[in-house]
Amino acid sequence: MRKPTATRREELMTAGAKLFASRGYHSVGVEEIGRALGLTGPALYRHFPSKQALLVAVFDRVIERQLADVRKTVESAKGPDAALEALVAGHVDFALSERELLATWRQEFANLSADDSSRLRRMQRLYVEEWVHVLTSVRSDLCDDEARAVVHAAIALLQSPNEYNSGLQPEVLRALLSSMALAALHESHSPLTRALPIPIHPVPVERGAGGE
Amino acid sequence: MAAAEQPKTPDAPKRVRRRSADRRQELLGVAARLFASRGYYSVTVDDIGEALGLTGPALYKHFASKEALLVAVFDAVIAQQTERMHEVLAGASTPAEALPAIVRLHLDFAIEQRENMSVWRQEFHNLPEEDGWRLRRAQRLYVEEWVHVVHALEPGLSDAEVRAVVHGILGMLQSPSEFLSGLPTETLASLLSGMALAALKGAKPGEKPNEQKPAGRRKAAQTA
């Protein structure tokens, strides 16, 4: 059984994460988080030195959970192709359900202490390495550094909804992003794509069929 | 700069205005350069003024704060990229020809604007409302140029699906601004361009939630 203090701490984190997601990290006051659990006064400070400390704890919890999931996926997958599909599926689910947290991460990461950002970065690296390990089994044309760049690009694609909102239904978005990521991950290293030279006499772009 | 030697001709106010506009441009150029080379947070307004021999009121006449300089840099960067996009589109005779060119254009942009993109991520939500509004609008218009090209190539996708595809591709092409792979630019460009084109070809929206269809691809993608 968990000790009472650990439970309360977890509850505060969950309440905080929910409030940050709906109203944005900066708009949420410390008392509000306690109040969400029926606590009065700065109840938060009994468990966290600051709002930022709570945010960091939420980041820690989320990334630890992702790392554990990914390890389980890789260990139980029936081969690298299946592992890659499962990694993509796991990450798109994560990206869509933790959209606001990821947006907060992008904004606040630079404000964290050196210790906190270093620890979180390390976990991020370990997460990426699991992907790199799987991808290099699938793609013999890539060296490690190339595989890492490819993984970062695929992850950025899956996380694109946290910067832009297309308004698509989650199921459709999930299918779209997964199919795009898998296609991109499997694409073999193609020859250089050069930018078109700008002609002296520009030709208007032919507007395709089916205009607005 | 010459002191008040201006003859009292009708031309004088125009010349002063032009010098003032040039000065503003110079400051902007220096700011952009210093932000890129030293990092936005390390640069002070004095650093910027010093590069042009300007201090205090002479500097603040043009820009009220470092943040105002940042906003002006963002404005200029987006405007320049949009202009380049228009040139590329004008030079392509079909959407199929345009696509690899705009992919390469955005990738080069992400690499060139690494520092600015990083600062944007951290500072955008802090900017004054009207600046944020104007920059968002400029960003939207740039994205719509992409949507127009992709829609022509993928007429089976709905408008919202095309936009989500574009967001995904742009996000992917921007990954070098967040992760320094150390790969040579041409290798990176080749890799990411290939990925972007493959992602577009491979984009499948899947069935809508209220449709009853055999699962197929979607089932395969679910976690074990």
XYZ file of C-alpha atoms in Angstrom:
436
model
C 0.000 0.000 0.000
C 1.212 3.505 -0.734
C 1.978 5.809 2.189
C -0.587 8.630 2.610
C 1.937 11.384 1.760
C 2.849 9.700 -1.527
C -0.832 9.442 -2.478
C -1.501 13.109 -1.689
C 1.547 14.128 -3.673
C 0.374 12.084 -6.662
C -3.121 13.572 -6.355
C -1.717 17.089 -6.365
C 0.311 16.279 -9.451
C -2.733 14.914 -11.248
C -4.852 17.906 -10.230
C -2.085 20.305 -11.260
C -1.584 18.600 -14.616
C -5.326 18.791 -15.332
C -5.492 22.493 -14.487
C -2.364 23.302 -16.514
C -3.882 21.452 -19.469
C -7.161 23.332 -19.378
C -5.949 26.813 -18.474
C -2.235 26.974 -19.221
C 0.531 26.639 -16.679
C 0.911 30.366 -15.994
C -2.764 31.075 -15.329
C -3.047 28.458 -12.630
C -2.458 29.610 -9.057
C -0.903 27.421 -6.406
C -3.948 27.629 -4.075
C -6.219 26.470 -6.897
C -4.381 23.195 -7.175
C -4.916 22.465 -3.482
C -8.530 23.654 -3.693
C -9.181 21.164 -6.496
C -8.630 18.477 -3.850
C -10.694 20.261 -1.222
C -7.593 21.484 0.592
C -7.248 24.998 1.959
C -4.376 27.421 1.946
C -1.113 26.671 0.239
C -1.487 22.901 0.719
C 0.803 22.393 -2.243
C 3.825 23.708 -0.365
C 3.712 20.799 2.066
C 4.683 18.569 -0.859
C 6.377 20.807 -3.414
C 8.620 23.852 -2.903
C 6.970 25.628 -5.836
C 4.512 25.364 -8.732
C 7.447 24.714 -11.008
C 8.568 21.819 -8.824
C 5.116 20.289 -9.265
C 5.375 20.779 -13.027
C 8.780 19.097 -13.058
C 7.349 16.192 -11.051
C 4.581 15.861 -13.631
C 7.165 15.868 -16.444
C 9.178 13.231 -14.596
C 6.153 11.021 -14.088
C 5.066 11.241 -17.720
C 8.449 10.597 -19.225
C 9.202 7.736 -16.817
C 5.913 6.139 -17.817
C 6.694 6.566 -21.529
C 10.148 5.111 -21.059
C 8.730 2.082 -19.216
C 6.097 1.579 -21.949
C 8.663 1.759 -24.698
C 10.951 -0.714 -22.974
C 8.062 -3.156 -22.592
C 7.112 -2.654 -26.251
C 10.611 -3.305 -27.512
C 11.115 -6.352 -25.264
C 7.814 -7.993 -26.173
C 7.584 -7.148 -29.895
C 7.718 -9.870 -32.515
C 10.572 -8.380 -34.510
C 11.738 -4.870 -35.414
C 8.977 -4.064 -37.895
C 6.275 -4.807 -35.334
C 8.283 -2.935 -32.709
C 8.492 0.139 -34.912
C 4.737 0.117 -35.547
C 4.107 -0.246 -31.830
C 6.498 2.603 -31.006
C 4.697 4.866 -33.448
C 1.287 3.875 -32.092
C 2.443 4.413 -28.518
C 3.904 7.803 -29.264
C 0.960 9.107 -31.244
C -1.342 8.123 -28.377
C 0.961 9.898 -25.976
C 1.257 13.004 -28.165
C -2.500 13.335 -28.612
C -3.416 12.712 -24.988
C -0.681 14.938 -23.533
C -0.894 17.768 -26.049
C -1.034 20.554 -23.485
C 1.736 19.082 -21.381
C 3.983 18.869 -24.425
C 3.168 22.487 -25.254
C 4.044 23.472 -21.676
C 7.295 21.494 -21.942
C 8.305 23.459 -25.023
C 7.617 26.747 -23.323
C 8.951 26.062 -19.859
C 11.859 23.689 -20.416
C 14.406 26.471 -20.710
C 13.294 27.877 -17.329
C 14.017 24.698 -15.417
C 17.056 24.299 -13.172
C 20.179 22.715 -14.647
C 19.612 19.565 -12.564
C 16.000 19.142 -13.602
C 16.582 19.798 -17.287
C 19.605 17.501 -17.297
C 17.645 14.664 -15.729
C 14.712 15.085 -18.102
C 17.035 15.367 -21.106
C 18.709 12.135 -20.116
C 15.383 10.308 -20.021
C 14.494 11.793 -23.393
C 17.775 10.461 -24.788
C 17.101 6.987 -23.441
C 13.645 7.087 -24.996
C 15.055 8.107 -28.372
C 17.742 5.422 -28.192
C 15.109 2.702 -27.912
C 13.677 3.968 -31.182
C 17.140 4.230 -32.768
C 17.901 0.644 -31.785
C 14.723 -0.591 -33.454
C 15.105 1.596 -36.527
C 18.672 0.546 -37.258
C 17.427 -3.072 -37.404
C 14.802 -2.070 -39.946
C 16.985 0.322 -41.979
C 20.411 -1.016 -42.938
C 21.027 2.083 -45.070
C 21.269 4.377 -42.016
C 24.170 4.920 -39.679
C 23.364 5.668 -36.030
C 23.512 9.446 -36.372
C 21.260 9.359 -39.399
C 18.833 7.052 -37.608
C 18.727 9.455 -34.681
C 17.919 12.400 -36.937
C 15.204 10.322 -38.610
C 13.719 9.362 -35.230
C 13.651 12.991 -34.061
C 11.936 13.973 -37.276
C 9.307 11.242 -36.923
C 8.657 12.184 -33.306
C 8.336 15.846 -34.294
C 5.778 14.839 -36.920
C 3.768 12.913 -34.334
C 3.907 15.884 -31.965
C 2.955 18.475 -34.592
C -0.582 18.823 -33.167
C 0.845 20.444 -30.074
C 1.859 23.468 -32.087
C -0.890 23.508 -34.669
C -4.530 22.622 -34.343
C -6.161 21.264 -37.487
C -9.434 20.526 -35.683
C -9.512 16.941 -36.915
C -11.188 14.217 -34.873
C -8.621 12.316 -32.783
C -9.214 8.973 -34.536
C -8.636 10.450 -37.980
C -5.631 12.424 -36.788
C -4.147 9.361 -35.132
C -4.467 7.311 -38.347
C -3.093 10.141 -40.463
C -0.057 10.790 -38.284
C 0.733 7.086 -37.799
C 0.572 6.348 -41.506
C 2.735 9.367 -42.303
C 5.321 8.518 -39.653
C 5.611 4.872 -40.717
C 5.939 5.824 -44.388
C 8.622 8.362 -43.499
C 10.508 5.925 -41.241
C 10.601 3.289 -43.969
C 11.624 5.613 -46.774
C 15.085 4.663 -47.941
C 17.713 7.343 -48.205
C 17.005 9.055 -51.520
C 19.293 11.198 -53.692
C 19.582 14.913 -53.032
C 16.499 16.957 -53.606
C 17.658 20.241 -55.050
C 15.655 23.422 -54.875
C 14.399 24.447 -58.303
C 16.389 27.262 -59.860
C 14.303 30.438 -60.169
C 13.670 30.965 -63.916
C 14.077 34.354 -65.576
C 10.496 34.291 -66.801
C 8.386 32.827 -64.000
C 5.549 30.556 -65.050
C 2.394 30.699 -62.902
C 1.733 27.570 -60.828
C -1.001 25.501 -62.440
C -3.821 25.405 -59.892
C -4.873 21.759 -59.566
C -8.366 20.358 -60.028
C -10.898 20.934 -57.290
C -10.317 24.505 -56.148
C -12.071 25.928 -53.058
C 26.554 60.412 -38.892
C 26.650 64.083 -39.951
C 25.244 66.545 -37.449
C 22.441 69.005 -38.255
C 23.823 70.179 -41.569
C 20.504 69.778 -43.324
C 19.697 72.675 -45.631
C 16.192 73.988 -45.177
C 14.859 72.615 -48.464
C 11.513 70.835 -48.951
C 13.577 67.640 -49.375
C 14.962 67.704 -45.845
C 12.115 65.953 -43.955
C 12.042 63.126 -46.529
C 15.805 62.661 -46.226
C 15.546 62.546 -42.438
C 12.756 59.984 -42.670
C 14.800 57.862 -45.040
C 17.871 58.031 -42.795
C 15.679 57.074 -39.859
C 14.227 54.111 -41.754
C 17.741 53.025 -42.808
C 18.898 53.280 -39.242
C 15.972 51.147 -38.102
C 16.851 48.534 -40.719
C 20.478 48.566 -39.636
C 19.505 48.020 -36.013
C 17.239 45.191 -37.021
C 19.996 43.590 -39.052
C 22.466 43.818 -36.177
C 19.908 42.467 -33.713
C 19.132 39.498 -35.951
C 22.806 38.752 -36.369
C 23.616 38.988 -32.660
C 20.576 36.963 -31.587
C 21.651 34.230 -33.998
C 25.309 34.201 -33.060
C 25.179 34.802 -29.295
C 21.700 33.612 -28.452
C 18.788 35.946 -27.776
C 19.050 35.745 -24.008
C 22.724 36.725 -23.883
C 22.331 39.832 -26.012
C 21.536 43.187 -24.399
C 20.055 46.240 -26.091
C 23.318 48.044 -25.368
C 25.233 45.360 -27.298
C 23.054 46.082 -30.286
C 23.398 49.845 -30.025
C 27.144 49.571 -29.474
C 27.594 47.810 -32.808
C 26.281 50.981 -34.465
C 27.630 53.521 -32.017
C 24.184 54.288 -30.641
C 23.153 54.672 -27.037
C 20.063 55.576 -25.017
C 17.424 57.752 -26.677
C 18.971 57.399 -30.155
C 18.413 53.659 -29.852
C 15.073 53.649 -28.079
C 13.660 56.064 -30.642
C 13.565 53.101 -33.008
C 12.769 50.215 -30.682
C 11.276 50.525 -27.221
C 12.808 47.313 -25.907
C 14.680 44.143 -26.738
C 11.341 42.422 -27.071
C 10.269 44.950 -29.696
C 13.429 44.087 -31.623
C 12.611 40.410 -31.346
C 9.112 40.998 -32.705
C 10.574 42.991 -35.592
C 13.042 40.184 -36.313
C 10.205 37.646 -36.309
C 8.158 39.864 -38.642
C 11.070 40.236 -41.042
C 11.980 36.537 -41.005
C 8.443 35.371 -41.768
C 8.031 38.002 -44.469
C 11.279 36.953 -46.112
C 10.387 33.262 -46.010
C 6.954 33.964 -47.453
C 8.538 35.951 -50.257
C 10.953 33.108 -51.005
C 8.012 30.712 -51.024
C 6.207 32.886 -53.575
C 9.314 32.947 -55.775
C 9.632 29.179 -55.640
C 5.952 28.697 -56.432
C 6.209 31.117 -59.333
C 9.123 29.122 -60.677
C 7.322 25.771 -60.575
C 4.945 24.888 -63.374
C 2.999 22.216 -61.478
C 2.247 21.441 -57.837
C 4.259 18.207 -58.219
C 7.255 20.308 -59.190
C 6.613 22.813 -56.413
C 6.518 20.259 -53.619
C 10.175 19.181 -53.401
C 11.195 22.811 -53.768
C 9.071 24.083 -50.892
C 10.174 21.115 -48.794
C 13.796 22.077 -49.336
C 12.971 25.736 -48.731
C 11.392 25.008 -45.356
C 14.176 22.713 -44.298
C 16.831 25.324 -45.126
C 14.724 27.842 -43.220
C 14.588 25.629 -40.137
C 18.345 25.179 -40.130
C 19.056 28.871 -40.760
C 16.520 30.036 -38.166
C 17.380 27.555 -35.443
C 17.953 30.164 -32.739
C 14.900 32.239 -33.660
C 12.696 29.166 -33.670
C 13.946 28.229 -30.241
C 13.226 31.722 -28.924
C 9.798 31.712 -30.598
C 8.898 28.511 -28.748
C 9.768 30.072 -25.421
C 8.680 33.652 -25.924
C 5.712 33.608 -28.260
C 3.127 33.347 -25.499
C 4.745 36.326 -23.724
C 4.498 38.710 -26.654
C 2.034 41.600 -26.622
C -1.341 40.444 -27.945
C -1.342 42.487 -31.127
C 2.135 41.319 -32.087
C 1.205 37.696 -31.406
C -1.943 38.136 -33.454
C -0.094 39.624 -36.399
C 2.635 36.954 -36.344
C 0.072 34.150 -36.104
C -1.700 35.559 -39.122
C 1.550 35.677 -41.131
C 2.272 32.093 -40.083
C -1.218 31.023 -41.132
C -0.838 32.559 -44.571
C 2.475 30.750 -45.085
C 0.861 27.460 -44.085
C -2.017 28.083 -46.500
C 0.423 28.229 -49.420
C 1.489 24.737 -48.439
C -2.112 23.629 -48.080
C -2.833 24.851 -51.587
C -0.008 22.801 -53.086
C -0.764 19.666 -51.080
C -4.491 19.870 -51.733
C -3.810 19.848 -55.478
C -1.691 16.706 -55.043
C -4.081 14.917 -52.678
C -7.609 15.805 -53.777
C -9.013 12.844 -51.830
C -8.164 14.471 -48.502
C -10.498 16.918 -46.805
C -9.338 20.447 -46.110
C -8.688 19.727 -42.439
C -6.824 16.524 -43.320
C -4.603 18.395 -45.768
C -3.854 20.970 -43.100
C -2.969 18.278 -40.556
C -0.678 16.652 -43.142
C 1.021 19.999 -43.770
C 1.448 20.624 -40.031
C 3.034 17.189 -39.712
C 5.448 17.813 -42.552
C 6.400 21.259 -41.284
C 6.906 19.857 -37.785
C 9.135 17.159 -39.186
C 11.176 19.585 -41.298
C 11.653 21.776 -38.227
C 13.133 18.999 -36.123
C 16.710 20.127 -36.922
C 15.935 23.356 -35.105
C 15.422 21.377 -31.882
C 17.886 18.550 -32.319
C 21.461 19.035 -33.483
C 22.320 15.782 -35.209
C 25.771 16.908 -36.281
C 25.078 15.523 -39.731
C 26.290 17.520 -42.732
C 23.503 19.753 -44.046
C 23.207 17.981 -47.383
C 22.836 14.566 -45.725
C 20.190 15.948 -43.392
C 18.425 17.683 -46.283
C 18.400 14.518 -48.314
C 17.084 12.430 -45.402
C 14.363 14.800 -44.312
C 13.235 15.704 -47.828
C 12.824 12.023 -48.572
C 10.878 11.564 -45.356
C 8.595 14.516 -46.080
C 7.719 13.311 -49.576
C 7.157 9.768 -48.300
C 5.001 11.036 -45.437
C 2.790 12.894 -47.849
C 2.403 9.885 -50.144
C 1.741 7.616 -47.182
C -0.842 9.810 -45.462
C -4.011 7.803 -44.838
C -6.773 9.338 -42.727
C -8.310 5.961 -41.898
C -12.027 5.431 -41.368
C -14.133 7.963 -39.521
C -15.276 6.871 -36.020
C -18.912 6.323 -37.027
C -18.074 4.210 -40.058
C -18.230 0.442 -39.739
C -15.391 -0.876 -41.867
C -12.953 -3.771 -41.482
C -10.048 -2.428 -39.451
C -7.007 -3.466 -41.507
C -4.252 -0.868 -41.201
C -5.585 0.756 -38.054
C -5.610 -2.553 -36.129
C -2.054 -3.257 -37.231
C -0.927 0.045 -35.772
C -2.413 -0.524 -32.310
C -0.094 -1.339 -29.415
C 0.261 -5.023 -28.568
